Amino acid sequence: MTLTQANTTALTREALAAMDASDPLASFKEQFYIPQGVLYFDGNSLGAVPKTVEGRLQKAITEEWGNGLVRSWNTAGWYEMPRRLGNKIARLIGADDGEVVVADSTSVNLFKVLAAGVKLNPNRRVILSEPDNFPTDLYMAQGLIQLLGSDHELVLKPANEIMGAIDENTALVMLTHVNYRTGAMHDMNAITAQAHAKGALVIWDLAHSAGALPVDLTGANADFAIGCGYKYLNGGPGAPAFVYVAKRHQPNFSQPLAGWMGHNKPFAFDWKYEPAEGIGRYLAGTQAVLSMTALECGVDVMLEADMVQIREKSLTMADLFIQLVEQRCGSFGLELVTPTDGSIRGSQVSYSHPQGFPIMQALVTTGVIGDYREPNILRFGFTPLYVSFTDIWDTVAILADILQKRTWERPEFQRRGNVT
Ligand SMILES: *Cc1c(COP(=O)(O)O)cnc(C)c1O
């Protein structure tokens, strides 16, 4: 069922069940393990586990590691994994073979491309971003600037002022495509074009885009991108991340984390660093094979699905969620902070509420798992491969009940863990 049909249908649980029945992506839910009684709206923070992971990891442990031992670097394809997985992820983000490599964490990969990007624009001093960018992105830029010991500067402008703030001092624009807190999405094509027109380069953080919606880095003429393996790619907690560098930039410099796996001939054991041809130079040291093995399962499921269908379902789910919350929770102080216009929204819906933290705690106790972000944001991520339309109905019903009965006032819902 399309969104327009959904709009004209009276919103009932039956109507949503009918949408599930005709959903072309519905069968994907069986490919994931979701615990009984859980309605999962936090795949934007940690994706669910694909059922193939357990058997695949078992095989990697017993056959590849156990029996193959060190031989498996050659015989089980371990050595090639970062590039091979990179080529798979490339297909999800509109990149070519040889433009993406899987390695390290998002933060570390950001450091690599920041350093490389600054070097490509040696006469400019400004890294431009927004104060609402994900903190690790801002921290990594601050760390690099401190290391450079130069007069580089991190300049922060609100999202709607970024375009106008790009000028002849801007070396790099560093943005997260979809904002982690609000779900608002930048216009990748327009900002990239504007940056290029002013002689600047752009780094796109795809943490909330890769696997969530169609991304076309080639179409946007992008320079650099990084992204996360454990969110919409369902790679598992702390899964390796990826880095994209447009082919035209690859030969021009090397990144500073010059580990041996990024060397042109790691097993020549030469004393002198010489970067690998192509994207391989963005590797540093030995990569986490077992973690990449799990990540590959997540990416493979994603590659089976049609990204256009994923996007359509995600937008429909979010629209329904917004409508239902308005109808059933309208008078309890929830304020939508996500754009209602789907064309500038990622795959999440967020609300602010002064009691956001205890409300989310109360929800999680019922099995509805979303998350909370400071200062007062309740976040609901939509992962069309394993969330159904009726899940949305049930979630809003539970949320309405918590707000109505003020269950969130109970003292146990005020306590904070290490991770929120
Ligand atoms: C989740 C996220 C990260 C995570 O970085 P790690 O190095 O994996 O901790 C980085 N940037 C953004 C925008 C994110 O949402």
XYZ file of C-alpha atoms and ligand atoms in Angstrom:
435
model
C 0.000 0.000 0.000
C 1.310 3.430 -0.822
C 1.331 6.433 1.409
C -1.558 8.135 -0.354
C -3.658 5.038 0.165
C -2.617 5.023 3.811
C -3.684 8.626 4.193
C -7.160 8.023 2.895
C -7.668 4.848 4.897
C -9.033 5.154 8.385
C -6.118 4.330 10.646
C -6.994 1.104 12.340
C -4.848 -1.838 13.354
C -6.628 -3.874 10.668
C -5.650 -1.354 8.002
C -2.036 -1.622 9.062
C -2.237 -5.410 9.124
C -3.439 -5.225 5.526
C -0.389 -3.123 4.679
C 1.829 -5.780 6.244
C 0.091 -8.438 4.182
C 0.948 -6.674 0.931
C 4.407 -5.451 1.988
C 7.043 -6.688 -0.501
C 9.696 -6.520 2.243
C 7.672 -8.414 4.870
C 9.548 -11.692 4.461
C 12.854 -10.082 5.466
C 11.717 -9.997 9.083
C 12.272 -13.765 9.277
C 15.920 -13.235 8.428
C 16.522 -11.435 11.723
C 16.380 -12.552 15.306
C 14.021 -10.303 17.271
C 13.220 -11.468 20.798
C 9.625 -12.389 21.604
C 7.695 -9.392 22.869
C 10.154 -6.811 21.585
C 9.179 -4.008 19.210
C 12.511 -2.697 17.995
C 12.929 0.949 17.034
C 16.630 1.315 17.713
C 18.179 -0.214 14.609
C 19.632 3.254 14.017
C 21.802 2.697 17.089
C 22.395 -1.062 16.975
C 20.889 -3.105 14.144
C 19.306 -6.483 14.899
C 21.261 -9.678 14.341
C 20.716 -11.484 11.019
C 20.047 -15.182 11.631
C 22.919 -16.146 9.335
C 25.467 -14.619 11.715
C 25.507 -17.458 14.227
C 26.273 -20.222 11.717
C 28.671 -18.071 9.739
C 30.671 -17.113 12.823
C 30.656 -20.728 13.980
C 32.219 -21.708 10.660
C 34.735 -18.878 10.851
C 35.754 -20.047 14.320
C 35.947 -23.797 13.770
C 36.948 -24.105 10.121
C 38.755 -20.899 9.297
C 40.413 -20.007 12.582
C 40.344 -23.482 14.163
C 41.504 -25.703 11.322
C 42.876 -23.163 8.866
C 44.839 -21.209 11.468
C 47.180 -18.644 9.953
C 46.740 -20.200 6.505
C 43.244 -18.705 6.397
C 44.645 -15.267 5.632
C 45.108 -16.660 2.129
C 42.749 -19.640 1.948
C 39.642 -18.126 3.595
C 39.948 -14.720 1.972
C 40.680 -12.880 5.222
C 43.303 -10.619 3.671
C 40.919 -9.408 0.973
C 37.975 -8.864 3.312
C 38.306 -5.095 3.860
C 38.267 -4.472 0.100
C 35.711 -7.152 -0.718
C 33.237 -5.862 1.892
C 34.033 -2.338 0.796
C 32.920 -3.208 -2.736
C 29.672 -4.633 -1.361
C 28.941 -1.527 0.714
C 29.828 0.597 -2.332
C 26.721 -0.763 -4.032
C 24.566 0.595 -1.197
C 25.965 4.114 -1.370
C 26.402 4.717 -5.080
C 30.160 4.188 -5.156
C 32.344 2.174 -7.531
C 34.503 -0.857 -6.895
C 37.751 0.276 -5.310
C 36.288 3.374 -3.670
C 35.290 1.911 -0.298
C 37.227 -0.079 2.250
C 36.002 -1.547 5.542
C 38.253 -0.779 8.491
C 38.501 0.481 12.031
C 35.756 2.648 13.517
C 33.805 5.549 12.069
C 35.732 7.946 14.315
C 39.124 6.642 13.182
C 38.119 6.710 9.519
C 36.941 10.265 9.948
C 40.356 11.194 11.269
C 41.977 9.690 8.180
C 39.845 11.597 5.690
C 39.984 14.828 7.708
C 43.763 14.708 7.672
C 43.855 13.805 3.992
C 41.322 16.469 3.084
C 43.119 19.239 4.944
C 46.291 18.323 3.086
C 44.545 18.579 -0.266
C 43.597 22.162 0.481
C 46.838 23.409 2.062
C 46.158 27.125 1.820
C 42.838 27.056 3.619
C 42.331 26.903 7.348
C 38.659 26.232 8.076
C 36.880 22.952 8.723
C 33.195 23.849 8.561
C 30.533 21.860 10.408
C 27.455 22.348 12.569
C 27.144 22.385 16.359
C 24.492 19.652 16.128
C 26.800 17.261 14.328
C 27.448 14.000 16.172
C 29.977 14.832 18.917
C 32.640 12.316 17.897
C 32.854 14.034 14.503
C 33.486 17.386 16.155
C 35.919 15.867 18.632
C 37.963 14.169 15.908
C 38.261 17.492 14.075
C 39.380 19.202 17.279
C 41.907 16.441 17.899
C 43.359 16.762 14.422
C 43.617 20.545 14.667
C 45.434 20.213 17.982
C 47.839 17.715 16.458
C 48.495 19.905 13.421
C 49.514 22.688 15.795
C 48.597 25.109 13.049
C 46.030 27.852 12.765
C 43.324 25.537 11.471
C 39.933 26.234 12.922
C 36.697 24.329 13.397
C 33.870 26.707 12.478
C 30.346 25.687 13.473
C 27.224 27.078 11.809
C 23.606 25.948 12.152
C 22.466 23.574 9.409
C 20.558 26.213 7.457
C 23.579 28.543 7.361
C 26.120 26.011 6.087
C 25.639 26.743 2.379
C 26.205 30.461 2.862
C 29.170 29.936 5.157
C 31.327 28.084 2.623
C 33.934 30.544 1.385
C 37.523 30.851 0.168
C 38.840 29.960 3.638
C 36.939 26.684 3.783
C 39.216 23.705 3.326
C 36.654 21.076 4.277
C 32.945 20.860 4.946
C 32.278 18.017 7.394
C 28.648 17.037 7.795
C 26.526 14.113 8.833
C 24.042 13.492 6.030
C 21.157 12.600 8.378
C 21.224 14.232 11.789
C 21.366 11.644 14.583
C 19.115 13.617 16.876
C 16.442 15.151 14.646
C 16.577 12.883 11.597
C 16.795 15.936 9.306
C 18.684 15.262 6.065
C 21.068 17.594 4.273
C 20.906 18.076 0.510
C 24.074 16.184 -0.381
C 24.112 17.236 -4.027
C 23.556 20.925 -3.407
C 26.061 21.261 -0.560
C 28.715 19.269 -2.403
C 28.227 21.390 -5.524
C 28.389 24.613 -3.525
C 31.553 23.473 -1.736
C 33.228 22.574 -5.024
C 32.214 25.897 -6.541
C 34.064 27.586 -3.660
C 37.075 25.294 -3.910
C 36.276 23.285 -0.764
C 35.996 19.523 -0.288
C 33.263 17.684 1.602
C 33.266 14.780 4.045
C 29.885 13.086 4.417
C 29.207 10.979 7.487
C 26.713 8.322 6.371
C 26.145 6.755 9.819
C 22.380 7.280 9.521
C 22.137 6.917 5.738
C 23.992 3.783 4.628
C 21.445 0.972 4.529
C 18.665 3.368 5.509
C 18.018 5.155 2.233
C 19.405 5.415 -1.290
C 22.698 7.298 -1.348
C 24.435 8.242 -4.585
C 27.962 9.406 -3.844
C 28.951 9.235 -7.509
C 25.910 11.272 -8.536
C 26.726 13.863 -5.881
C 30.361 14.004 -7.065
C 31.332 13.371 -3.448
C 34.910 13.585 -2.205
C 35.012 11.587 1.025
C 32.536 9.651 3.132
C 32.584 7.456 6.189
C 29.928 5.317 7.804
C 28.994 2.898 10.460
C 28.705 -0.911 10.318
C 26.544 -1.532 13.384
C 23.553 0.706 12.688
C 21.466 0.159 9.531
C 23.990 -2.347 8.155
C 23.320 -4.746 11.057
C 26.976 -5.650 11.510
C 26.917 -6.180 15.277
C 28.068 -4.117 18.278
C 31.224 -2.191 17.433
C 31.274 -3.585 13.888
C 34.015 -2.238 11.623
C 33.170 0.949 9.760
C 33.820 2.014 6.183
C 35.576 4.823 4.375
C 34.924 6.102 0.862
C 37.396 8.149 -1.135
C 36.532 9.200 -4.673
C 38.912 7.627 -7.169
C 40.158 11.035 -8.337
C 41.506 11.823 -4.859
C 43.082 8.478 -4.086
C 46.494 8.896 -5.740
C 47.081 12.419 -4.483
C 48.114 11.809 -0.895
C 48.192 9.279 1.870
C 46.467 9.360 5.208
C 48.574 9.724 8.355
C 47.732 6.409 10.083
C 50.317 4.735 7.918
C 50.011 1.175 9.154
C 51.510 -1.791 7.360
C 48.178 -2.997 5.942
C 47.945 0.250 4.006
C 51.446 -0.265 2.600
C 51.890 -1.078 -1.061
C 53.661 -4.337 -0.169
C 52.996 -5.192 3.475
C 54.815 -8.488 3.247
C 57.951 -7.000 1.741
C 58.622 -5.763 5.305
C 60.451 -2.753 3.950
C 61.402 -0.074 6.477
C 59.987 2.733 4.346
C 56.279 3.472 4.104
C 54.896 3.494 0.616
C 51.102 3.741 0.360
C 49.125 1.102 -1.491
C 47.597 2.005 -4.808
C 43.985 3.025 -4.447
C 41.638 2.704 -1.497
C 43.901 0.165 0.262
C 46.005 3.018 1.598
C 43.145 3.852 3.976
C 43.847 0.691 5.943
C 46.064 0.959 8.978
C 46.729 -2.281 10.836
C 45.315 -5.811 10.819
C 41.544 -5.806 10.670
C 39.031 -7.629 12.895
C 38.188 -10.704 10.823
C 35.450 -12.118 13.050
C 33.728 -8.760 13.268
C 33.957 -8.298 9.505
C 32.495 -11.778 9.091
C 29.406 -10.745 11.061
C 29.194 -7.449 9.210
C 29.215 -9.256 5.876
C 26.059 -11.161 6.900
C 24.295 -7.871 7.594
C 25.444 -6.306 4.333
C 24.424 -9.399 2.360
C 20.851 -9.226 3.676
C 20.739 -5.555 2.780
C 21.953 -6.273 -0.761
C 19.085 -8.723 -1.285
C 16.550 -5.970 -0.628
C 15.530 -3.181 -2.978
C 16.698 0.141 -1.549
C 13.863 1.998 -3.243
C 11.356 -0.253 -1.482
C 13.221 0.213 1.792
C 12.984 3.961 1.447
C 9.324 3.904 0.497
C 8.391 1.708 3.432
C 10.506 3.743 5.821
C 8.817 6.988 4.788
C 5.357 5.432 5.008
C 6.092 4.007 8.450
C 7.370 7.333 9.702
C 4.360 9.195 8.287
C 1.993 6.741 9.945
C 3.872 6.981 13.201
C 3.654 10.779 13.146
C -0.082 10.672 12.371
C -0.827 8.119 15.058
C 1.191 9.937 17.708
C -0.635 13.133 16.843
C -4.013 11.403 17.137
C -3.357 9.400 20.271
C -0.672 11.256 22.212
C -1.398 14.775 20.965
C -2.123 16.424 24.281
C 0.794 15.095 26.317
C 3.527 17.540 25.378
C 5.434 15.569 22.746
C 6.921 17.914 20.158
C 7.940 16.573 16.779
C 11.496 17.650 15.965
C 11.795 15.666 12.716
C 10.773 17.251 9.408
C 7.318 16.124 8.271
C 8.583 16.470 4.689
C 9.931 13.025 3.868
C 12.317 14.363 1.237
C 14.444 16.008 3.938
C 14.177 13.257 6.539
C 16.203 10.134 7.195
C 14.746 6.957 8.656
C 13.849 8.069 12.167
C 11.276 10.166 13.976
C 12.169 12.139 17.091
C 10.137 14.013 19.662
C 11.215 16.313 22.410
C 9.545 16.107 25.800
C 10.727 17.526 29.140
C 10.360 14.009 30.576
C 11.906 12.313 27.551
C 14.285 10.147 29.545
C 11.804 8.487 31.964
C 9.204 8.130 29.199
C 11.686 6.165 27.086
C 12.678 4.098 30.113
C 9.035 3.238 30.728
C 8.624 2.290 27.065
C 11.683 0.047 27.075
C 10.302 -1.845 30.087
C 7.269 -2.801 28.006
C 9.502 -4.182 25.239
C 9.273 -1.147 22.955
C 12.909 -0.262 22.417
C 13.713 3.187 21.103
C 16.292 5.455 22.662
C 16.884 8.788 24.293
C 19.294 11.536 23.317
C 20.164 14.619 25.318
C 18.766 17.071 26.063
C 15.192 15.750 25.845
C 14.786 13.676 22.681
C 12.912 10.396 22.237
C 14.183 8.680 19.088
C 12.422 6.027 17.033
C 14.405 4.476 14.201
C 12.629 2.717 11.327
C 14.308 -0.323 9.843
C 11.939 -1.602 7.145
C 13.539 -5.045 6.941
C 12.419 -6.076 10.410
C 9.771 -3.614 11.572
C 6.160 -4.036 10.479
C 3.283 -1.594 10.178
C 1.414 -3.257 13.043
C 4.535 -2.821 15.203
C 3.981 0.883 14.745
C 0.367 0.677 15.768
C 1.243 -1.317 18.889
C 4.073 1.037 19.810
C 1.933 4.149 19.649
C -0.766 2.407 21.712
C 1.787 1.624 24.433
C 3.256 5.131 24.291
C -0.233 6.642 24.647
C -0.915 4.431 27.647
C 2.333 5.466 29.379
C 1.602 9.144 28.813
C -2.011 8.833 29.925
C -1.249 6.920 33.116
C 1.969 8.854 33.746
C 3.755 5.552 34.340
C 7.032 7.333 33.637
C 6.801 9.045 37.051
C 7.877 5.850 38.814
C 11.292 6.310 40.475
C 12.947 3.381 38.667
C 12.485 5.172 35.356
C 14.566 8.154 36.505
C 17.811 6.154 36.943
C 20.427 6.416 34.186
C 22.804 3.692 33.046
C 26.224 4.252 31.463
C 24.711 4.106 27.988
C 21.468 5.926 27.209
C 27.056 6.427 15.464
C 27.824 7.529 14.869
C 29.224 7.527 14.896
C 29.911 6.432 15.645
O 31.278 6.491 15.635
P 32.085 5.283 16.287
O 33.474 5.566 15.937
O 31.550 4.012 15.738
O 31.837 5.310 17.761
C 29.897 8.548 14.261
N 29.221 9.530 13.630
C 27.876 9.569 13.606
C 27.167 10.666 12.913
C 27.143 8.579 14.241
O 25.822 8.624 14.247
